[in-house]
XYZ file of C-alpha atoms in Angstrom:
674
model
C 41.589 19.137 -2.732
C 43.036 22.347 -4.710
C 44.455 23.601 -1.607
C 46.323 20.172 -0.893
C 48.339 20.324 -4.014
C 49.144 23.744 -3.354
C 50.287 22.993 -0.139
C 52.139 19.859 -1.497
C 54.267 22.232 -4.052
C 55.203 24.982 -1.706
C 56.279 23.148 1.395
C 59.722 21.754 1.366
C 62.034 19.455 3.146
C 65.348 18.331 2.482
C 66.444 14.936 1.624
C 66.175 13.948 5.533
C 70.003 13.572 6.971
C 69.797 9.898 8.445
C 71.958 8.807 11.237
C 73.869 6.397 8.889
C 76.496 4.555 10.017
C 79.576 5.244 8.552
C 81.317 2.711 6.913
C 85.004 1.908 8.353
C 88.012 1.657 5.976
C 88.808 -2.046 5.047
C 91.848 -3.469 6.703
C 94.845 -3.228 4.408
C 95.177 -6.916 4.367
C 91.846 -7.318 2.724
C 91.530 -4.459 0.353
C 93.125 -5.161 -3.228
C 96.058 -3.256 -4.467
C 94.583 -1.022 -6.581
C 95.229 3.010 -6.942
C 93.500 5.793 -5.108
C 91.108 6.506 -7.897
C 89.667 2.731 -7.717
C 89.675 2.885 -3.707
C 87.769 6.189 -3.767
C 85.113 5.176 -6.265
C 83.104 2.834 -4.500
C 83.662 2.940 -0.630
C 80.337 1.404 0.595
C 80.929 -1.428 2.632
C 78.906 -4.529 2.328
C 78.412 -7.294 5.028
C 75.832 -9.595 3.636
C 77.147 -11.186 0.467
C 80.469 -12.764 1.651
C 81.706 -13.811 5.090
C 83.856 -10.612 5.587
C 83.147 -7.026 5.438
C 84.093 -5.972 1.849
C 83.830 -3.097 -0.368
C 81.086 -3.102 -2.990
C 83.174 -3.156 -5.579
C 85.246 -6.298 -4.295
C 81.882 -8.194 -3.160
C 81.512 -11.762 -5.005
C 77.834 -11.323 -5.794
C 75.657 -8.769 -7.231
C 74.595 -6.315 -4.640
C 72.589 -3.143 -4.584
C 72.567 -0.970 -1.495
C 69.605 1.416 -0.495
C 70.772 4.320 1.657
C 68.885 6.007 4.341
C 68.845 9.106 2.206
C 67.241 7.217 -0.591
C 64.562 5.783 1.971
C 63.994 9.566 3.205
C 63.046 11.409 -0.100
C 59.872 10.143 -0.189
C 57.297 8.192 2.017
C 57.658 4.432 2.581
C 54.925 2.493 3.848
C 57.291 -0.776 3.937
C 60.267 -1.990 2.274
C 58.367 -3.066 -0.894
C 57.755 0.753 -1.466
C 61.789 1.260 -2.217
C 63.013 -2.188 -3.150
C 61.578 -2.324 -6.505
C 63.254 0.756 -7.426
C 66.210 -1.406 -7.431
C 67.289 -3.341 -10.601
C 66.078 -6.931 -10.870
C 63.327 -6.482 -8.451
C 59.840 -6.466 -9.281
C 56.828 -6.771 -7.570
C 54.226 -9.716 -7.302
C 50.654 -7.932 -5.971
C 48.252 -10.685 -6.633
C 45.200 -9.575 -4.693
C 47.077 -6.289 -3.477
C 49.373 -8.316 -1.663
C 52.884 -6.565 -2.297
C 55.593 -9.038 -2.135
C 59.235 -8.652 -3.630
C 60.541 -10.797 -6.489
C 64.304 -11.178 -6.999
C 64.973 -12.020 -10.918
C 61.308 -13.334 -11.111
C 61.296 -15.872 -8.206
C 58.511 -15.148 -5.752
C 59.236 -13.684 -2.319
C 59.450 -17.206 -0.152
C 62.696 -17.621 -2.160
C 64.286 -14.580 -0.636
C 65.574 -14.477 2.833
C 64.597 -11.392 4.602
C 67.303 -10.447 7.450
C 67.277 -7.912 9.955
C 71.150 -6.776 11.172
C 71.817 -10.413 9.746
C 69.129 -12.201 11.765
C 66.201 -14.408 9.852
C 62.860 -13.059 9.705
C 60.226 -15.517 8.113
C 56.411 -15.220 8.883
C 55.653 -18.006 6.331
C 54.121 -20.842 8.572
C 51.995 -18.664 10.397
C 50.684 -16.704 7.439
C 50.607 -19.814 4.662
C 48.440 -18.389 2.506
C 50.696 -15.381 1.070
C 53.228 -13.281 3.471
C 53.873 -9.895 2.969
C 54.806 -9.112 6.643
C 58.624 -9.908 6.299
C 59.089 -6.481 4.730
C 57.395 -4.626 7.562
C 58.968 -5.071 10.639
C 61.262 -2.389 11.039
C 60.308 1.698 10.614
C 62.236 3.559 7.974
C 63.576 6.069 10.918
C 65.763 3.232 12.250
C 67.361 2.019 8.850
C 70.974 2.968 7.873
C 70.789 0.987 4.581
C 69.322 -2.019 2.957
C 71.627 -4.326 0.926
C 69.818 -6.460 -1.597
C 71.802 -9.450 -2.842
C 70.383 -10.587 -6.356
C 70.941 -14.289 -6.923
C 71.501 -17.355 -4.637
C 73.475 -17.107 -1.524
C 72.832 -20.643 -0.038
C 76.220 -21.175 0.491
C 75.974 -18.966 3.442
C 72.390 -18.676 4.409
C 71.378 -22.062 3.454
C 67.830 -22.980 2.312
C 65.551 -19.626 2.032
C 68.502 -17.735 0.306
C 67.651 -19.546 -3.002
C 66.625 -16.421 -5.058
C 68.399 -13.542 -3.177
C 69.100 -11.660 0.340
C 67.605 -8.850 1.534
C 69.411 -7.420 4.649
C 67.858 -4.636 6.553
C 70.810 -2.917 8.515
C 69.623 -0.673 11.423
C 71.516 2.497 12.974
C 74.268 1.669 15.370
C 74.522 2.570 19.072
C 76.316 6.214 19.222
C 78.827 7.421 21.330
C 76.522 10.677 22.072
C 72.821 10.871 22.514
C 71.183 11.596 19.300
C 68.014 10.717 17.551
C 65.131 11.400 14.874
C 61.237 11.788 15.389
C 59.525 11.982 11.896
C 55.662 12.357 10.888
C 54.328 11.531 7.537
C 50.782 11.783 5.997
C 49.577 11.153 2.528
C 46.250 12.367 1.171
C 44.722 10.308 -1.894
C 43.066 12.775 -4.398
C 40.679 9.851 -4.850
C 38.526 9.741 -1.800
C 37.829 6.225 -2.658
C 41.384 5.041 -2.110
C 42.805 5.200 1.737
C 45.304 7.979 3.128
C 48.110 6.749 5.196
C 49.854 8.166 7.917
C 53.261 7.215 9.799
C 54.995 8.411 13.015
C 58.321 6.950 14.060
C 61.352 7.632 15.955
C 64.933 6.372 16.810
C 67.120 7.339 19.744
C 70.671 6.023 20.749
C 73.083 6.869 23.034
C 75.373 5.809 26.064
C 74.489 4.704 29.307
C 77.951 4.261 30.630
C 80.126 6.228 28.423
C 82.482 4.181 26.328
C 81.033 0.605 27.919
C 77.120 0.255 27.829
C 75.102 1.900 25.014
C 71.356 1.750 24.062
C 69.444 2.065 20.850
C 65.506 2.249 20.826
C 63.244 2.682 18.034
C 59.305 2.684 17.207
C 56.687 3.492 15.166
C 52.961 3.498 14.216
C 51.709 3.302 10.962
C 48.016 3.515 9.290
C 46.987 2.915 5.644
C 43.439 3.201 5.597
C 41.270 0.662 3.122
C 40.238 1.296 0.014
C 36.277 1.333 -1.070
C 35.073 -1.454 -3.074
C 35.313 -0.872 -6.702
C 33.377 -2.439 -9.627
C 34.908 -4.149 -12.719
C 33.413 -3.885 -16.462
C 31.411 -6.973 -15.909
C 29.560 -5.217 -12.833
C 31.071 -7.482 -10.109
C 32.158 -5.807 -6.971
C 35.903 -6.197 -5.969
C 37.383 -5.139 -2.527
C 40.013 -2.592 -2.495
C 43.056 -2.547 -0.426
C 42.838 -3.752 3.036
C 43.354 -1.469 5.955
C 46.835 -1.925 7.263
C 48.004 -1.048 10.938
C 51.558 -1.458 12.065
C 53.229 -0.831 15.602
C 57.170 -1.414 16.159
C 58.964 -1.165 19.420
C 62.576 -2.513 19.766
C 65.460 -2.024 21.946
C 69.120 -3.132 22.056
C 71.913 -2.897 24.708
C 75.496 -2.883 23.773
C 78.118 -3.662 25.978
C 81.668 -3.124 25.053
C 83.967 -4.070 28.031
C 87.077 -3.168 25.461
C 87.734 -2.011 21.919
C 87.615 -5.823 20.666
C 84.808 -7.387 22.218
C 81.212 -6.548 22.194
C 78.117 -8.320 23.666
C 74.449 -7.076 22.470
C 71.131 -8.001 23.941
C 68.045 -7.345 21.749
C 64.100 -7.631 22.223
C 61.452 -6.535 19.736
C 57.904 -6.410 19.624
C 55.866 -5.780 16.442
C 52.046 -6.010 15.435
C 50.521 -5.748 12.060
C 46.991 -6.154 11.288
C 46.165 -6.362 7.580
C 42.478 -6.537 6.973
C 40.972 -9.201 9.335
C 44.429 -11.034 9.815
C 46.577 -9.462 13.146
C 50.031 -10.847 13.378
C 52.076 -10.408 16.509
C 55.820 -10.788 16.429
C 58.278 -11.183 19.520
C 62.182 -11.533 19.197
C 65.089 -11.950 20.806
C 68.790 -12.164 20.277
C 72.119 -12.160 22.134
C 75.051 -11.862 19.888
C 79.072 -11.674 20.667
C 81.593 -10.315 18.505
C 85.110 -10.294 18.893
C 88.293 -9.111 16.801
C 91.520 -11.173 17.517
C 94.922 -10.969 16.780
C 94.233 -13.669 13.994
C 90.765 -12.715 12.916
C 87.286 -11.818 13.522
C 84.431 -14.030 15.223
C 80.759 -14.246 15.942
C 78.419 -15.942 18.045
C 74.748 -15.568 18.699
C 71.849 -17.378 19.579
C 67.894 -15.795 18.484
C 64.684 -16.438 17.641
C 61.248 -15.173 16.843
C 57.720 -16.148 17.692
C 54.933 -15.172 15.530
C 51.264 -15.449 16.421
C 48.593 -15.405 13.598
C 45.433 -14.379 15.816
C 42.713 -14.952 12.966
C 44.408 -17.791 10.998
C 44.291 -18.243 7.190
C 40.856 -18.727 6.433
C 38.533 -15.924 5.615
C 35.496 -15.509 7.740
C 36.921 -18.105 10.507
C 39.031 -17.221 13.582
C 41.536 -20.158 13.572
C 44.518 -18.793 15.519
C 48.077 -20.321 15.305
C 51.653 -19.711 16.603
C 55.014 -20.185 14.914
C 58.518 -20.229 16.474
C 61.959 -20.027 14.815
C 65.299 -20.242 16.826
C 68.772 -20.346 15.721
C 72.366 -20.622 17.104
C 75.116 -19.973 14.698
C 78.740 -18.628 14.527
C 81.608 -18.120 12.146
C 85.229 -17.258 12.205
C 86.934 -14.845 9.435
C 90.905 -15.587 9.518
C 93.311 -13.943 6.874
C 96.323 -15.369 6.280
C 98.764 -13.133 4.474
C 101.420 -15.600 3.558
C 98.916 -17.727 1.700
C 96.954 -14.362 0.116
C 93.855 -16.051 1.482
C 90.674 -15.090 3.661
C 89.002 -18.058 5.289
C 85.538 -18.044 7.196
C 84.196 -20.974 8.792
C 81.076 -21.315 10.512
C 78.165 -23.520 11.411
C 74.211 -23.123 12.596
C 71.337 -25.160 14.298
C 67.662 -23.923 13.574
C 64.568 -25.258 14.926
C 61.211 -24.506 13.437
C 57.474 -25.295 15.154
C 54.154 -24.740 14.727
C 51.028 -24.916 16.673
C 47.954 -24.782 14.806
C 44.965 -26.913 15.678
C 42.649 -26.060 13.014
C 45.095 -27.387 10.314
C 47.585 -29.946 11.941
C 44.757 -32.653 13.179
C 44.532 -34.749 9.864
C 41.976 -34.453 7.333
C 38.281 -33.242 8.305
C 35.911 -36.271 8.721
C 38.528 -38.909 8.091
C 39.097 -41.372 10.664
C 42.670 -42.188 11.896
C 43.991 -38.568 11.308
C 46.396 -37.442 13.507
C 45.136 -35.335 16.425
C 48.520 -33.611 17.345
C 47.965 -30.066 16.452
C 51.651 -29.399 16.162
C 54.751 -30.105 14.170
C 58.409 -29.291 14.361
C 61.664 -29.735 12.165
C 65.673 -29.447 12.753
C 68.072 -28.754 10.663
C 71.912 -28.070 11.046
C 74.622 -26.732 8.740
C 78.314 -26.322 8.684
C 79.771 -23.624 5.681
C 83.020 -22.449 4.646
C 84.317 -19.748 1.981
C 87.833 -19.077 0.745
C 88.614 -15.838 -0.619
C 92.076 -16.362 -3.032
C 94.030 -13.359 -3.938
C 95.586 -14.921 -7.285
C 97.142 -11.461 -7.763
C 96.445 -7.851 -6.546
C 93.613 -7.391 -8.964
C 92.459 -10.760 -9.175
C 90.206 -12.645 -6.417
C 88.477 -15.817 -6.612
C 85.660 -17.003 -3.502
C 85.100 -20.570 -3.313
C 82.274 -21.790 -0.951
C 80.131 -24.424 -0.118
C 77.512 -24.967 2.580
C 76.474 -28.458 3.908
C 72.863 -28.547 5.200
C 71.843 -31.490 7.119
C 67.899 -31.725 6.985
C 65.769 -33.896 9.562
C 63.491 -35.066 6.862
C 65.731 -34.848 3.333
C 69.288 -35.686 5.073
C 72.317 -33.812 3.477
C 72.498 -31.228 0.836
C 75.533 -29.060 -0.597
C 75.385 -25.674 -1.794
C 78.477 -24.401 -3.548
C 79.675 -21.622 -5.144
C 82.424 -20.225 -7.311
C 82.935 -16.411 -7.917
C 85.481 -14.518 -9.821
C 86.328 -10.670 -9.022
C 88.991 -8.938 -11.515
C 90.016 -5.274 -11.772
C 91.921 -5.414 -15.299
C 92.497 -1.659 -15.035
C 91.607 0.987 -12.656
C 87.793 1.902 -12.374
C 86.713 -1.315 -14.099
C 85.560 -4.028 -12.424
C 84.275 -7.516 -13.887
C 82.880 -10.196 -12.223
C 81.409 -13.807 -12.766
C 80.011 -16.652 -10.855
C 78.077 -19.919 -10.349
C 76.226 -21.553 -7.623
C 73.676 -24.249 -6.773
C 71.161 -23.682 -4.234
C 68.428 -25.540 -2.898
C 65.101 -24.826 -0.771
C 63.589 -27.448 1.480
C 59.704 -27.706 1.681
C 58.163 -25.607 4.376
C 57.080 -26.937 7.623
C 53.293 -26.973 6.120
C 53.995 -28.513 2.916
C 55.979 -31.552 4.282
C 53.820 -32.227 7.282
C 51.540 -35.192 6.421
C 48.647 -34.161 9.018
C 48.318 -30.719 7.707
C 45.485 -29.618 5.593
C 43.592 -26.580 4.344
C 40.502 -25.554 2.382
C 41.315 -24.231 -1.041
C 39.396 -23.714 -4.594
C 37.721 -20.690 -3.398
C 35.579 -21.956 -0.675
C 35.717 -23.035 2.838
C 32.633 -25.343 2.379
C 32.256 -26.396 -1.181
C 35.724 -26.015 -2.723
C 38.671 -28.701 -2.674
C 41.164 -29.760 0.045
C 45.044 -29.322 0.059
C 47.668 -31.456 2.240
C 51.001 -31.528 2.933
C 53.257 -34.712 1.591
C 56.131 -36.517 2.873
C 56.943 -37.498 -1.021
C 58.445 -33.978 -1.814
C 62.060 -33.308 -2.747
C 63.869 -30.213 -2.054
C 63.904 -27.448 -4.966
C 67.148 -27.062 -6.772
C 68.760 -24.518 -8.809
C 71.602 -23.655 -10.738
C 72.678 -20.085 -11.721
C 75.083 -18.267 -13.513
C 75.877 -14.395 -13.706
C 78.414 -11.955 -15.274
C 78.593 -8.421 -15.310
C 81.175 -5.137 -15.904
C 81.404 -1.745 -13.825
C 83.018 1.377 -13.935
C 83.608 3.827 -11.370
C 84.773 7.186 -12.358
C 84.871 10.666 -10.850
C 81.394 11.911 -10.683
C 79.928 8.713 -12.441
C 79.407 4.861 -12.259
C 77.576 2.145 -14.412
C 77.322 -1.100 -14.573
C 75.398 -4.228 -16.614
C 74.738 -7.726 -15.269
C 73.655 -10.771 -17.242
C 72.325 -13.681 -15.429
C 70.530 -17.031 -15.831
C 68.923 -19.329 -13.213
C 67.281 -22.536 -13.719
C 65.077 -23.849 -10.830
C 63.962 -27.232 -10.658
C 61.428 -29.676 -8.823
C 59.782 -26.108 -7.708
C 56.985 -27.172 -5.229
C 53.330 -26.471 -6.582
C 49.590 -26.799 -5.692
C 48.375 -25.521 -8.803
C 47.031 -28.809 -9.783
C 43.688 -28.738 -8.077
C 40.117 -28.143 -8.882
C 36.724 -28.366 -6.999
C 35.155 -30.969 -9.590
C 35.067 -34.312 -8.186
C 35.514 -36.049 -11.842
C 37.873 -34.209 -13.058
C 40.070 -34.347 -10.009
C 40.480 -38.126 -10.849
C 42.548 -37.349 -13.746
C 45.046 -34.842 -11.624
C 48.317 -36.445 -10.723
C 48.409 -35.204 -7.020
C 44.890 -36.435 -6.632
C 44.639 -38.251 -3.112
C 41.093 -38.773 -2.613
C 37.467 -37.494 -1.722
C 36.626 -36.204 1.492
C 33.324 -37.452 3.405
C 31.686 -34.108 2.374
C 32.515 -34.669 -1.388
C 35.464 -32.290 -1.740
C 38.466 -33.542 -3.539
C 41.591 -33.794 -2.039
C 45.349 -32.816 -3.535
C 48.920 -32.833 -2.046
C 51.838 -30.597 -2.876
C 54.018 -32.093 -5.641
C 56.893 -31.132 -7.374
C 56.328 -30.170 -10.391
C 57.338 -26.588 -12.072
C 60.848 -26.102 -13.832
C 61.498 -22.333 -13.890
C 63.911 -20.579 -16.203
C 64.657 -17.237 -15.322
C 67.331 -15.035 -17.092
C 68.022 -11.188 -18.337
C 69.790 -8.091 -17.951
C 70.263 -5.492 -15.289
C 71.926 -2.277 -15.905
C 72.422 0.882 -13.676
C 73.790 4.796 -13.853
C 74.730 7.134 -11.653
C 75.872 10.354 -12.764
C 76.804 13.877 -10.930
C 75.461 16.185 -13.793
C 76.492 19.103 -11.708
C 77.927 19.591 -8.088
C 74.531 19.585 -6.671
C 72.421 17.681 -9.416
C 72.747 13.680 -9.024
C 71.011 11.698 -11.567
C 70.212 7.923 -11.335
C 68.816 5.004 -13.594
C 68.153 1.296 -13.846
C 66.819 -0.920 -16.334
C 66.020 -4.541 -16.139
C 64.959 -7.097 -18.531
C 63.596 -10.263 -17.466
C 62.627 -13.455 -19.369
C 60.564 -16.064 -16.871
C 59.376 -18.836 -18.402
C 57.419 -22.043 -16.701
C 59.092 -24.963 -18.578
C 56.644 -27.761 -17.188
C 54.240 -27.820 -20.022
C 54.703 -27.778 -23.244
C 54.491 -25.449 -24.718
C 56.386 -23.326 -21.931
C 54.148 -20.826 -20.387
C 55.306 -17.064 -19.176
C 55.566 -16.485 -15.285
C 52.815 -14.124 -13.676
C 53.950 -10.563 -12.155
C 57.056 -10.662 -14.032
C 57.302 -7.655 -16.409
C 60.002 -7.958 -19.393
C 60.861 -4.416 -18.933
C 61.182 -2.276 -15.959
C 63.098 0.862 -15.390
C 63.799 3.879 -12.883
C 64.797 7.310 -13.410
C 65.624 9.807 -10.529
C 67.031 13.189 -10.008
C 68.198 14.770 -6.832
C 69.052 18.601 -6.730
C 70.440 20.246 -3.695
C 69.870 23.980 -4.381
C 71.940 24.780 -1.447
C 72.408 23.912 2.316
C 68.848 23.744 2.913
C 66.800 23.577 -0.137
C 66.256 20.091 -2.340
C 64.229 19.166 -4.986
C 63.588 14.843 -5.690
C 61.819 13.717 -9.054
C 61.639 9.713 -9.771
C 59.730 7.879 -12.571
C 59.038 4.240 -12.393
C 57.961 1.857 -15.320
C 56.289 -1.624 -15.044
C 56.278 -3.092 -18.591
C 53.504 -5.322 -19.586
C 53.013 -8.223 -17.786
C 50.831 -11.271 -17.065
C 48.332 -11.163 -14.016
C 46.930 -14.872 -14.539
C 48.548 -17.694 -16.932
C 46.592 -20.764 -18.020
C 47.095 -23.053 -20.533
C 43.620 -21.938 -21.715
C 44.276 -18.569 -23.322
C 40.294 -17.685 -22.322
C 41.860 -17.813 -18.747
C 44.994 -15.655 -19.587
C 45.038 -11.979 -18.100
C 47.339 -9.180 -18.742
C 48.272 -5.902 -18.192
C 49.970 -3.325 -20.512
C 52.878 -1.292 -19.162
C 52.465 2.022 -17.313
C 54.924 4.538 -15.763
C 54.149 6.795 -12.722
C 56.193 9.846 -11.598
C 56.682 10.932 -7.755
C 58.131 14.362 -7.076
C 59.035 16.318 -4.000
C 60.440 19.616 -2.650
C 62.290 19.865 0.752
C 63.770 22.455 3.476
C 66.159 21.706 6.272
C 66.358 24.118 9.077
C 69.285 23.184 11.794
C 67.064 20.543 13.640
C 64.238 20.151 11.602
C 63.560 18.802 8.162
C 60.259 19.447 6.226
C 59.109 17.525 3.057
C 56.062 17.655 0.632
C 55.363 16.424 -2.687
C 53.284 14.530 -5.104
C 52.995 10.823 -5.721
C 51.936 9.618 -9.133
C 51.733 13.050 -10.397
C 50.061 12.495 -13.649
C 47.219 10.305 -11.866
C 47.986 7.017 -13.787
C 45.173 4.711 -12.478
C 45.451 0.823 -12.709
C 42.181 -0.296 -11.198
C 41.899 -4.233 -10.552
C 39.462 -5.984 -12.963
C 39.312 -9.375 -11.220
C 40.085 -10.710 -7.500
C 43.576 -11.543 -8.859
C 44.687 -8.156 -9.746
C 45.921 -5.228 -8.016
C 45.132 -1.556 -7.786
C 47.774 1.477 -8.564
C 47.218 4.156 -6.236
C 46.376 7.310 -8.339
C 47.510 10.800 -7.524
C 48.047 11.645 -3.899
C 50.041 14.448 -1.972
C 52.209 14.066 1.004
C 53.767 16.204 3.822
C 56.592 15.419 6.442
C 58.222 16.589 9.285
C 61.274 15.100 10.910
C 63.118 16.682 14.035
C 66.397 15.706 15.125
C 68.233 16.176 18.424
């Protein structure tokens, strides 16, 4: 093992050069009239948080941008490995499933997008879904945009907590590509090693008219060995995860103003005993006109869960999600405004013969093993340039849901540059989240309470109401030469959160629960989903970037989060929401070839299980981990090596709801470019 550490310290690689798309300058009509110093201080172009392309300092939202260079400096099994290094983002790792939380809200409140297209495996994997962050290999990503806070005014029901948009590399004017391989070896042989192989290629088929981009990959993370807790109970380790990706896009550009793209993708993930496959297709038209810009597209996903959602049983299902949407953005210089208007239609369907046939043993249950729901929406946004340095964005979206009627999601946001290099922002938004296809289906049901035969049974409910939220935020940002810093205050009130926490396997105790339905013929109590929780999250997010020298860059962020479930008296904390989290990174380029990178991550004290009875409350103290790597870049090859969790800070699970933090491990990687 000593040879592994020596090799890791001696081998080297530069932060891998990515074929990142260079954002074009914003049109003069869209840019604020600020001086060159301010304009050059924040040149990142953001496409997710408004109806138009905007510079990061002008966008009406709190946004973090993760670049391809940041993704490349250390091994990334999936996006959760890098997303939790952003301010305002933490991980929920119940039962060793890693899912992201934005401002304390679980992952099912975050909308995942790939190139602006929705991805959601929740209907097929309803017992916890950590698949949505796994669909794209790192080698194909040019950047990831993370919107912290609700964006339902543009994206609707799933964006009540935030949006993560994975933006893949564009089709190039010349052929180029990357082939990369990573291998990570655990010092503790009981923990699983992992390996990655990924590639990306792009180029013209007919120069200036037809181009193609292809990416794919194969990743394996071996399972951990079982462990024993302090009481001597055996606990399972992290499941084996195997991922395979393949995706291709044809882009036809008959002229400089119009483009048509056709995309098809296939993904297969095997997480423990649960294999999921996803097939996706999309057809997109984009056009630039004398009066504005437009987009029209149709896309869909079909996800098959070949094992089902109950351990030890094979109960396959399949879910589909199709959408047609379009938008127009029109700047009107005479009115100093930019208008965006659009609409969409979405259809979701699920075929699940194991869970959509009514309650077992109960006469009169529905025998139709499928369900579906449709909804349409219209949205609009108006950016008003009040004066050169002050913009007001007003937006609203009207969603018409098949089961819940119409809902509005308005927002208002101010962006002000009072002086050069300083940006002040503030906004208010209302958002809603409809019950999922399963939660609202009266003929859907599943086993629960820890047993498939002697526990309890949960069912959907037509009495559910959509969840709603009201949020506020205010921020200040400074962008100077070689340094930028920002701080954001936020508060979010979530009402009518849908819950199934009220349940028990005891038939006598069950009758006192407000969502108790009845008793199955085999004696198990039945409970329905209910609107219960009122959750408040508030806190502070801060970030800093500084060029200490011409070759040394340091970045840091710190987040304070106060997440409280106010449904009971007294109020209870929310699990997996550490009050304090922080990250510190240093990137040093000694020359054109050699580089060094180090990062430290702190996760504060958190609750792993919360109960009104203190006997069942589980907490974990705060801890910090450090990663470091070195790199060397040849003309066509980049080599990297390093140590993750350098000081071997172990966090082994004590209960089945807990999680493991991998100990010290070494990695080596190589990336060839052409």
